[in-house]
Structures are given as structure tokens and as C-alpha cells.
Coordinates of C-alpha atoms and ligand atoms in Angstrom, one line a residue:
M17 CA -0.6 23.7 9.2
K18 CA -4.2 25.0 6.9
L19 CA -5.2 23.9 3.5
L20 CA -7.8 24.9 2.0
I21 CA -8.6 23.8 -1.2
K22 CA -11.0 26.0 -3.2
N23 CA -13.7 25.6 -5.8
G24 CA -13.3 22.0 -7.2
T25 CA -15.4 19.2 -7.7
V26 CA -15.4 16.2 -4.7
V27 CA -15.3 13.3 -6.8
T28 CA -15.1 9.8 -4.3
P29 CA -17.2 6.7 -5.5
E30 CA -20.7 7.3 -5.0
G31 CA -20.8 10.2 -6.8
E32 CA -19.4 14.0 -7.7
R33 CA -20.4 17.4 -6.0
R34 CA -18.7 21.1 -5.7
A35 CA -16.9 21.7 -2.9
D36 CA -14.4 23.1 -0.8
V37 CA -12.3 21.4 1.2
L38 CA -10.1 22.1 4.9
I39 CA -7.2 20.1 6.1
E40 CA -6.1 21.4 9.4
D41 CA -2.8 19.2 10.4
G42 CA -3.4 16.5 8.2
I43 CA -6.8 15.6 8.4
I44 CA -9.9 16.7 6.4
S45 CA -12.0 19.1 9.0
E46 CA -14.8 20.3 6.7
I47 CA -16.4 19.5 3.5
A48 CA -18.9 21.7 2.5
E49 CA -20.3 23.7 -0.6
T50 CA -18.1 27.1 1.3
V51 CA -16.1 26.8 3.6
K52 CA -14.1 30.8 4.3
E53 CA -10.7 30.2 6.0
D54 CA -7.7 32.7 5.6
C55 CA -4.3 29.8 5.0
K56 CA -3.0 28.4 2.1
T57 CA -5.3 28.0 -0.8
V58 CA -5.1 26.2 -4.2
D59 CA -7.8 27.7 -6.8
A60 CA -9.4 24.3 -7.7
S61 CA -11.8 26.7 -10.2
G62 CA -12.5 23.7 -13.2
K63 CA -11.0 21.1 -11.4
H64 CA -11.3 18.3 -10.0
V65 CA -10.4 16.9 -7.1
L66 CA -9.7 12.9 -5.9
P67 CA -9.5 11.0 -2.9
G68 CA -5.2 10.3 -3.3
L69 CA -4.8 8.0 -5.9
I70 CA -3.1 4.4 -4.2
D71 CA -1.1 2.4 -6.6
I72 CA -0.7 -1.6 -4.9
H73 CA 2.0 -3.0 -7.2
V74 CA 4.7 -1.3 -8.3
H75 CA 8.5 -1.6 -8.6
L76 CA 10.9 1.2 -7.1
R77 CA 14.6 -1.5 -7.6
E78 CA 15.7 0.4 -4.0
P79 CA 17.6 -1.6 -2.5
G80 CA 19.9 -2.4 -4.9
Y81 CA 18.7 -1.5 -8.8
E82 CA 19.2 1.7 -8.3
G83 CA 20.2 2.9 -12.3
K84 CA 16.4 2.2 -13.5
E85 CA 15.1 3.7 -9.9
D86 CA 15.1 4.7 -6.4
I87 CA 13.1 5.1 -2.9
E88 CA 13.3 9.0 -4.2
S89 CA 13.2 8.9 -8.0
G90 CA 9.9 6.5 -7.8
S91 CA 8.4 8.7 -5.1
K92 CA 8.4 12.2 -7.3
A93 CA 7.8 9.8 -9.8
A94 CA 4.7 9.3 -7.5
V95 CA 3.3 11.7 -6.5
A96 CA 3.7 13.7 -10.4
G97 CA 1.0 10.9 -11.1
G98 CA -1.4 11.5 -8.4
F99 CA -0.3 9.0 -6.2
T100 CA 0.1 9.7 -2.7
Q101 CA 0.5 6.0 -2.0
V102 CA 2.3 2.6 -3.3
C103 CA 2.9 -0.7 -2.4
C104 CA 6.6 -1.9 -3.7
M105 CA 7.2 -4.9 -4.9
P106 CA 10.1 -7.2 -3.6
N107 CA 12.3 -8.1 -5.8
T108 CA 15.0 -5.8 -5.8
N109 CA 18.9 -6.8 -4.6
P110 CA 18.8 -8.0 -1.3
V111 CA 15.1 -9.0 -2.2
C112 CA 13.3 -7.7 0.5
D113 CA 12.7 -10.7 2.3
N114 CA 13.1 -10.1 5.4
A115 CA 13.0 -7.5 8.3
V116 CA 16.0 -5.8 7.2
V117 CA 15.1 -4.7 4.0
V118 CA 11.7 -4.1 4.7
S119 CA 12.3 -1.4 7.9
Y120 CA 15.0 0.2 5.1
I121 CA 12.3 0.7 2.7
K122 CA 10.3 2.4 6.1
Y123 CA 13.3 4.8 7.1
R124 CA 13.6 5.6 3.3
E125 CA 9.8 6.6 2.7
S126 CA 10.9 9.1 5.9
Q127 CA 13.9 10.9 4.6
V128 CA 12.4 11.2 1.2
N129 CA 8.4 11.6 3.3
L130 CA 6.8 12.5 -0.7
C131 CA 3.9 9.8 -1.5
K132 CA 3.2 6.7 1.3
I133 CA 5.3 3.3 1.1
N134 CA 4.1 0.6 2.4
P135 CA 6.5 -2.5 1.6
V136 CA 5.8 -6.1 -0.4
G137 CA 7.7 -8.6 1.6
A138 CA 8.8 -12.0 -0.7
I139 CA 6.9 -15.2 -0.3
T140 CA 10.4 -17.3 -0.9
R141 CA 13.5 -16.6 0.4
G142 CA 15.5 -14.5 -2.5
E143 CA 12.2 -15.6 -4.7
D144 CA 13.6 -18.6 -5.2
G145 CA 10.6 -20.6 -4.9
T146 CA 12.3 -22.8 -2.2
A147 CA 11.3 -21.5 1.1
M148 CA 9.7 -19.8 2.9
A149 CA 10.3 -16.5 3.8
E150 CA 9.9 -14.5 7.3
I151 CA 6.7 -13.5 7.4
G152 CA 6.0 -12.7 10.3
K153 CA 9.1 -10.3 11.3
M154 CA 8.4 -8.8 7.5
K155 CA 4.8 -7.9 8.7
Q156 CA 6.1 -6.4 12.0
A157 CA 8.4 -4.0 10.8
G158 CA 5.8 -3.1 8.2
A159 CA 5.6 -5.1 5.9
V160 CA 1.5 -5.4 4.1
A161 CA 1.6 -8.2 1.9
L162 CA 3.0 -11.0 0.2
S163 CA 5.0 -11.4 -3.6
D164 CA 7.0 -12.9 -4.7
D165 CA 6.2 -10.7 -8.2
G166 CA 8.6 -11.4 -11.3
K167 CA 7.8 -15.4 -10.8
S168 CA 5.3 -17.3 -9.6
V169 CA 6.3 -20.1 -6.4
M170 CA 5.8 -22.3 -8.8
N171 CA 5.9 -25.3 -6.2
S172 CA 2.0 -25.4 -5.5
D173 CA 2.7 -27.0 -1.6
I174 CA 5.2 -24.3 -0.7
M175 CA 2.4 -21.8 -2.1
R176 CA 0.4 -23.4 0.1
L177 CA 1.7 -23.1 3.2
A178 CA 3.0 -19.3 2.6
M179 CA -0.9 -18.8 2.0
E180 CA -1.8 -20.0 5.1
Y181 CA 1.1 -18.6 6.9
A182 CA 0.4 -14.7 5.3
S183 CA -3.6 -15.6 5.9
G184 CA -2.3 -16.3 9.4
F185 CA -0.9 -13.0 10.1
G186 CA -3.3 -11.5 8.1
L187 CA -1.7 -10.6 4.6
K188 CA -1.9 -11.6 1.4
C189 CA -0.1 -13.2 -1.7
L190 CA -0.5 -10.9 -4.3
C191 CA -0.1 -13.3 -7.3
H192 CA 2.0 -13.2 -10.3
C193 CA 0.9 -16.2 -12.8
E194 CA 3.2 -17.3 -14.5
D195 CA 4.1 -21.1 -15.3
K196 CA 7.5 -20.8 -15.7
D197 CA 8.1 -23.9 -18.2
L198 CA 5.0 -23.1 -20.7
V199 CA 6.3 -19.8 -20.7
G200 CA 9.5 -20.9 -22.1
G201 CA 11.3 -18.2 -22.5
G202 CA 8.6 -16.6 -24.4
V203 CA 8.6 -13.0 -24.8
V204 CA 5.6 -11.4 -25.8
N205 CA 2.0 -13.3 -26.9
E206 CA 1.9 -16.6 -28.3
G207 CA -0.1 -15.6 -31.7
Y208 CA -0.2 -14.2 -35.3
N209 CA 2.1 -11.7 -33.9
S210 CA 4.3 -12.8 -32.6
M211 CA 4.7 -15.6 -35.6
L212 CA 4.7 -12.5 -37.8
A213 CA 7.5 -10.7 -36.1
G214 CA 9.4 -14.2 -35.4
L215 CA 9.6 -13.9 -31.9
K216 CA 9.0 -16.6 -29.0
G217 CA 5.4 -16.0 -27.9
S218 CA 3.7 -17.4 -24.6
L219 CA 0.0 -19.7 -24.3
R220 CA -2.2 -17.6 -22.5
A221 CA -2.8 -20.9 -20.3
A222 CA 1.1 -20.1 -19.5
E223 CA -1.3 -17.2 -17.2
D224 CA -4.4 -18.9 -16.6
I225 CA -3.0 -22.1 -15.2
M226 CA -1.3 -20.2 -12.0
I227 CA -4.8 -17.9 -11.9
S228 CA -6.5 -21.0 -11.8
R229 CA -4.5 -22.5 -9.1
D230 CA -4.1 -19.8 -6.7
I231 CA -7.9 -19.7 -7.1
C232 CA -7.9 -23.5 -6.4
L233 CA -6.0 -22.7 -3.5
A234 CA -7.7 -20.2 -1.6
E235 CA -10.5 -22.0 -2.2
S236 CA -9.8 -24.8 -0.2
L237 CA -7.8 -23.1 2.2
S238 CA -10.3 -20.9 3.3
V239 CA -8.3 -17.7 3.1
P240 CA -7.8 -14.9 0.7
V241 CA -5.9 -14.0 -2.4
H242 CA -4.9 -11.2 -4.5
I243 CA -3.9 -11.9 -8.4
C244 CA -1.8 -9.7 -10.1
H245 CA -1.5 -7.5 -13.5
V246 CA -4.8 -9.8 -15.4
S247 CA -4.1 -9.6 -18.9
T248 CA -6.4 -12.3 -20.6
Y249 CA -9.7 -12.6 -20.8
S250 CA -9.7 -16.5 -19.6
G251 CA -8.4 -15.3 -16.9
V252 CA -11.4 -12.4 -16.1
D253 CA -13.5 -15.4 -16.5
I254 CA -11.8 -17.3 -14.2
I255 CA -11.6 -14.8 -11.4
R256 CA -15.4 -14.1 -12.8
S257 CA -17.1 -17.4 -11.9
A258 CA -14.5 -18.1 -8.8
K259 CA -16.1 -14.7 -7.7
K260 CA -19.9 -16.2 -8.0
R261 CA -18.5 -19.2 -5.9
G262 CA -17.7 -16.9 -3.4
V263 CA -14.2 -17.4 -3.3
Q264 CA -12.1 -14.8 -1.4
V265 CA -10.0 -12.7 -4.9
T266 CA -9.6 -10.1 -6.3
A267 CA -7.4 -8.6 -9.4
E268 CA -6.1 -5.6 -10.7
T269 CA -4.9 -5.2 -13.8
C270 CA -2.6 -2.4 -15.4
P271 CA -3.5 0.2 -18.3
H272 CA -1.4 -1.1 -21.1
Y273 CA -4.1 -4.3 -20.6
F274 CA -7.3 -2.1 -21.5
I275 CA -4.9 -0.3 -24.0
L276 CA -3.0 -2.0 -26.2
T277 CA -2.4 -5.0 -28.4
D278 CA -0.3 -7.7 -29.2
D279 CA -0.2 -5.0 -33.4
I280 CA 2.1 -3.3 -31.3
I281 CA 5.1 -5.9 -31.6
T282 CA 5.8 -6.2 -34.9
S283 CA 7.7 -2.9 -34.6
Y284 CA 9.8 -4.5 -32.8
D285 CA 10.1 -1.6 -29.8
T286 CA 10.8 -2.9 -26.2
N287 CA 9.3 -0.9 -24.8
T288 CA 5.9 -2.5 -26.0
K289 CA 7.7 -5.9 -23.8
V290 CA 6.1 -6.3 -20.5
N291 CA 5.1 -9.4 -18.8
P292 CA 2.6 -10.7 -19.1
P293 CA 2.8 -9.4 -22.2
V294 CA 0.0 -7.3 -24.5
R295 CA -2.4 -9.5 -25.9
E296 CA -5.4 -9.8 -28.5
D297 CA -8.3 -7.7 -29.1
K298 CA -10.8 -9.9 -27.3
D299 CA -8.5 -9.8 -24.0
R300 CA -8.4 -5.9 -24.2
A301 CA -12.3 -6.0 -24.5
A302 CA -12.6 -9.0 -21.7
I303 CA -10.6 -6.9 -19.5
I304 CA -12.7 -3.5 -19.9
E305 CA -15.3 -5.7 -19.1
G306 CA -13.8 -7.3 -16.4
L307 CA -13.3 -3.7 -14.6
K308 CA -17.4 -2.8 -15.6
D309 CA -19.0 -5.6 -13.8
G310 CA -16.2 -5.4 -10.8
T311 CA -14.5 -9.1 -11.5
L312 CA -11.4 -6.9 -12.2
D313 CA -11.4 -5.0 -8.6
C314 CA -8.8 -2.3 -9.3
I315 CA -6.1 -0.2 -11.2
V316 CA -2.2 -0.3 -10.9
T317 CA 0.9 0.1 -12.7
D318 CA 2.6 -2.4 -12.3
H319 CA 5.2 0.6 -12.5
A320 CA 8.8 -1.4 -14.0
P321 CA 11.3 1.4 -15.0
H322 CA 14.9 0.3 -16.7
A323 CA 17.8 2.4 -17.8
L324 CA 18.3 2.9 -21.3
K325 CA 20.9 0.2 -21.3
D326 CA 18.0 -2.6 -19.9
K327 CA 15.8 -1.3 -23.8
Q328 CA 18.3 -0.6 -25.7
V329 CA 19.3 -3.9 -26.8
E330 CA 17.0 -7.2 -29.0
Y331 CA 13.7 -7.1 -28.4
N332 CA 14.6 -11.1 -26.9
L333 CA 17.2 -9.9 -24.4
A334 CA 15.5 -6.5 -23.7
A335 CA 13.7 -6.3 -19.4
F336 CA 10.8 -6.8 -19.2
G337 CA 8.5 -4.3 -18.2
I338 CA 6.7 -0.5 -18.7
S339 CA 7.4 2.7 -16.3
G340 CA 3.9 3.5 -15.1
I341 CA 2.8 5.4 -13.0
E342 CA 3.1 9.2 -14.2
T343 CA 0.9 7.7 -17.1
S344 CA -1.8 6.1 -15.2
F345 CA -4.2 8.3 -14.5
A346 CA -4.9 10.5 -17.5
L347 CA -4.9 6.7 -20.0
S348 CA -6.8 5.2 -17.1
Y349 CA -9.7 8.4 -17.4
T350 CA -9.2 8.9 -21.5
Y351 CA -9.8 5.3 -22.5
L352 CA -11.8 4.3 -19.5
V353 CA -13.8 7.6 -18.8
K354 CA -14.3 9.2 -21.7
T355 CA -14.6 6.3 -24.0
G356 CA -18.1 5.9 -21.5
H357 CA -16.9 2.2 -20.3
L358 CA -16.8 3.2 -16.4
T359 CA -18.2 6.7 -14.6
L360 CA -15.0 8.9 -13.1
P361 CA -16.3 8.1 -9.3
Q362 CA -16.1 4.2 -10.6
L363 CA -12.8 5.0 -12.1
V364 CA -11.7 6.8 -8.4
G365 CA -12.8 3.9 -6.7
K366 CA -10.7 1.7 -8.8
M367 CA -8.0 3.8 -8.2
S368 CA -8.3 4.9 -4.6
A369 CA -11.3 2.7 -2.4
K370 CA -10.5 -0.6 -4.0
P371 CA -6.8 -0.9 -3.3
A372 CA -7.1 0.8 0.2
E373 CA -9.8 -1.6 0.9
I374 CA -7.5 -4.9 -0.6
L375 CA -4.8 -4.5 1.5
S376 CA -6.0 -2.7 4.2
L377 CA -4.2 0.4 3.7
T378 CA -5.8 3.5 5.7
G379 CA -6.7 6.1 3.0
G380 CA -8.5 6.2 -0.3
C381 CA -11.1 8.4 1.2
L382 CA -12.3 11.6 1.1
K383 CA -14.1 12.7 3.9
E384 CA -14.2 14.6 7.0
G385 CA -11.8 12.9 9.2
A386 CA -9.8 11.4 7.5
P387 CA -6.2 11.6 6.4
A388 CA -6.0 15.1 4.1
D389 CA -4.7 12.4 0.9
I390 CA -6.2 14.2 -2.0
T391 CA -4.7 14.3 -5.9
V392 CA -6.6 17.3 -7.3
V393 CA -6.8 17.2 -11.5
D394 CA -7.5 18.8 -14.7
L395 CA -10.1 16.8 -16.4
N396 CA -9.5 18.7 -19.4
A397 CA -6.5 19.6 -19.6
K398 CA -4.9 17.1 -22.9
Y399 CA -1.5 16.7 -23.3
V400 CA 1.1 14.1 -25.2
I401 CA 2.5 10.9 -23.4
D402 CA 6.9 11.7 -23.5
G403 CA 8.5 9.0 -21.3
A404 CA 11.8 11.6 -22.1
K405 CA 9.9 13.6 -19.6
F406 CA 9.0 11.0 -16.8
V407 CA 10.4 12.4 -13.3
S408 CA 11.5 8.6 -12.9
K409 CA 14.3 7.9 -13.7
G410 CA 12.3 4.7 -16.1
K411 CA 12.1 6.2 -19.6
N412 CA 10.2 3.0 -21.1
T413 CA 6.6 3.8 -22.6
P414 CA 4.8 2.1 -25.1
F415 CA 3.2 5.6 -25.5
N416 CA 4.9 8.1 -26.8
G417 CA 3.3 10.2 -28.9
Y418 CA -0.3 9.1 -26.9
E419 CA -2.6 12.4 -26.9
V420 CA -4.0 12.0 -23.4
Y421 CA -6.5 13.7 -20.8
G422 CA -6.1 14.5 -17.3
K423 CA -3.6 16.7 -15.9
I424 CA -2.1 16.0 -12.1
V425 CA -2.5 19.6 -10.5
C426 CA -1.4 19.1 -7.1
T427 CA -1.0 15.9 -5.0
V428 CA -1.2 16.3 -0.8
V429 CA -0.1 13.4 1.5
D430 CA -1.0 14.3 4.5
G431 CA -1.9 18.4 4.5
D432 CA 1.2 18.7 3.0
I433 CA 1.8 19.4 -1.1
K434 CA 4.0 17.1 -2.0
F435 CA 3.8 17.9 -6.1
G436 CA 2.1 21.2 -8.2
E437 CA 1.2 25.0 -7.2
Ligands
DOR18 O1 6.9 -6.4 -17.3 C1 7.5 -6.6 -15.7 N1 8.3 -6.3 -15.1 N2 6.7 -7.9 -15.1 C2 7.8 -8.2 -13.8 O2 6.0 -9.0 -13.6 C3 8.0 -7.8 -13.1 C4 8.2 -6.3 -13.9 C5 9.8 -6.1 -13.1 O3 9.9 -5.6 -12.5 O4 10.3 -5.4 -14.1
ZN19 ZN1 4.2 -9.4 -12.1
ZN20 ZN1 5.8 -6.4 -11.4

């Protein structure tokens, strides 16, 4: 089984070069200026050939919420978005807090056979914040990290224990940072626009307090920690200074936090409702700075598909979340690279090598001998985002009508074309 990707520009975090890529039996066997081989060929003339994109924060909703998404529809959406590998959050029903659910997801991954799926196990049983989940057994079954995503573990002593256990098993906690009491039912960022809209706001402090707490725990215990979906300028500062002190902290953000501000909430479009909420321009600018200086290590989607009925209700009642996996690359390319904030190799690093490194996943590199997980993109292709056309069951995007550059041409996983061509 051979596949040749010809005439493209190969991009890695180290730089760009014109090269052909030959794949044999799922492994990249040769990268050279010209490779001659009589086999199936993808013509990548004028296109860019990237290491397969990796998203370490998605919600696939299965088991339990298949009306919103399932492992098959989510995987189809992932490869359509150029992702060869994802990590799925445990806020399913039942919660992925034990080895059986982890194994079920791994089984579904092999059945669906599109992108690689790495389950994230819950930190606490039922994500209820009171008792630790079966960390060791979940790791054995294939969990790559732990999170109670959707909420914070409010009890700091339980969080401490979890972080110690997790590190003992070589796993990281992925922290959704939100002080539940301080959020107190807020649905948007607290500020001028929440006042104007008459919607209950949530302070930056609600996020920052938990970012600080989790960093304090990681620092005191000398264990690693990963901060999810950073949305505040102050959170970026907290992480930056922790990194300077040598704390083992990594962090992610999402396209909506470096593109949108809470000006959009006055439309009452429930597709703008996401947790943490989109904030103000100084937050947006600081997040871009954080991406540029490496404070924010990687870009994730927090792909949170919801059914129409979960969003077609009044703002206060609508579900939090954005279906983001099909727009992440184009939005990131358009708003970070075309604007000059990041180079293309830097963006590629934040969407493949870094996420792999953070969770010690195999992948995220395009070199001879590596698994052939590859994404081919057409950076000149311009299109208008239309959520109705998403492959995902979740059509919930605040980016309808946005004109972006960067179409996914082809997604290759272990040498097999899973999308395009
Ligand atoms: O907006 C969000 N949606 N934030 C979360 O933390 C959870 C997610 C979901 O599961 O829908
Ligand atoms: Zn979250
Ligand atoms: Zn999430």
C-alpha cells in the first residue's frame, strides 16, 4: 500500500519546503524534492502539506447525547476539518469515568476508522466533584488525560489528590477553570455588553481564580497541569508568570477567543453562547499575544456540537458551546497567519506538534519514519462559512457568513485517505 503526495509545499514547525511525500504501509517512507513512484498519487500542486492536525479538546457526545453528535459524525467532521487525531471530553452520559466507557470509545474509534480518538477520562465520578474516578483503570483502557470539562473540580483537596494520582499514572489534568459560585448563573462576559443586553454576566475572576488555583496546586506538588480554553487577558498573564517561575503549565485557547468579542451578544444569537464566554477586545488582543509569545501553547476547538433544539431557545436557557472542528484551521489561518500574528509553521506547531507533545501522543510530525497522518490544505481557496453545510450534527456556529481562507483538500490517517481526493 503506497500513496504519493506530489508537488506540494511541506510545512513543519521548522519551516516550509517544496517536497514530495511517499507513504508506504501507513508510514512516511520518503520526503524529497522529487519522488518517482508508480502508485496512487495526490496532486498537491499549489497546496500545502501539513502534519495531521490534532485537537486535544473536543466533545463527541457519545455515549448518551447522540442527538448532538456521535463518534461517527464527529469523526467525519474531524477529518473534514483536517484533523487526524482528537481527544474527546468525558461529559457524556454515562460520564466517561471508568474503564468500560473508555474501552467503548476505543471500540467505536476502530469501528468508525476515520480519525484517531483518544478518550479523556473524568477526574471525579460522574463529574460530580466529590470522589475520584478510576484513574489507573482508565489509563490502562486508553485514556490519555483527565478532565471534568464542563465544570471545575470545586473542592481543592480533591483536585490536589487527583493531580497527584494523575501524575503518578503519567496523566495530566486538563482544567476547565470556572468558579461555580462566582459564575452564579452568568451566561456571558460581565461588562458593558451584558448590561446592555440584560444578560447575567460572569466575571473574568471566575475563570482566573481557578486558573490560579490549579497553577498553585501544580506548583506546590511539582506536577504538570494543562489549562483549557483560556479566554481572559488576566488568565494569560497568570499563566505567563507561572511559566517564568518554571511551573509545569501548558495552556490552550480556541478560535472564538482570538476572533470574537462580546459585542456579538447583543444580537442574542445563542450560537454566541459558549463557556467560558467570549470577552472584550483587550482579552482578544492578549490571547493573540499569548499565542505569539508561547504562553498559550496550542489551539483547540472545544468542538461542542448541540442540536437545534438546544440552541433555539431564549439566551438564558440555551446550551453553551460552538461546533468548531470544521472551521478551526481556516479561522486560525485567516485570523492569525494572514494578519501576520503567526507564521504558517508556527500555526502548524500550535495545531499539531504542540498538542501531541502536551499529551505525549504519537503524531504531530511530518518526517520519514513517522505515522502518515497528513493534512493537505489549499490556502488560496476562499469560502464563506455556512454552518448548515457542516458535516457535524452540530450546526451551531457564530461564524456564519465569515469569509475565510484555507480549505482542507485531503486528510490522511495512517496512510489512508479519510477525507477528500
Ligand atoms: O461551551 C462549552 N460547551 N463549554 C464547556 O465547558 C462544555 C461544552 C459542552 O460540553 O457543551
Ligand atoms: Zn470546558
Ligand atoms: Zn470542552
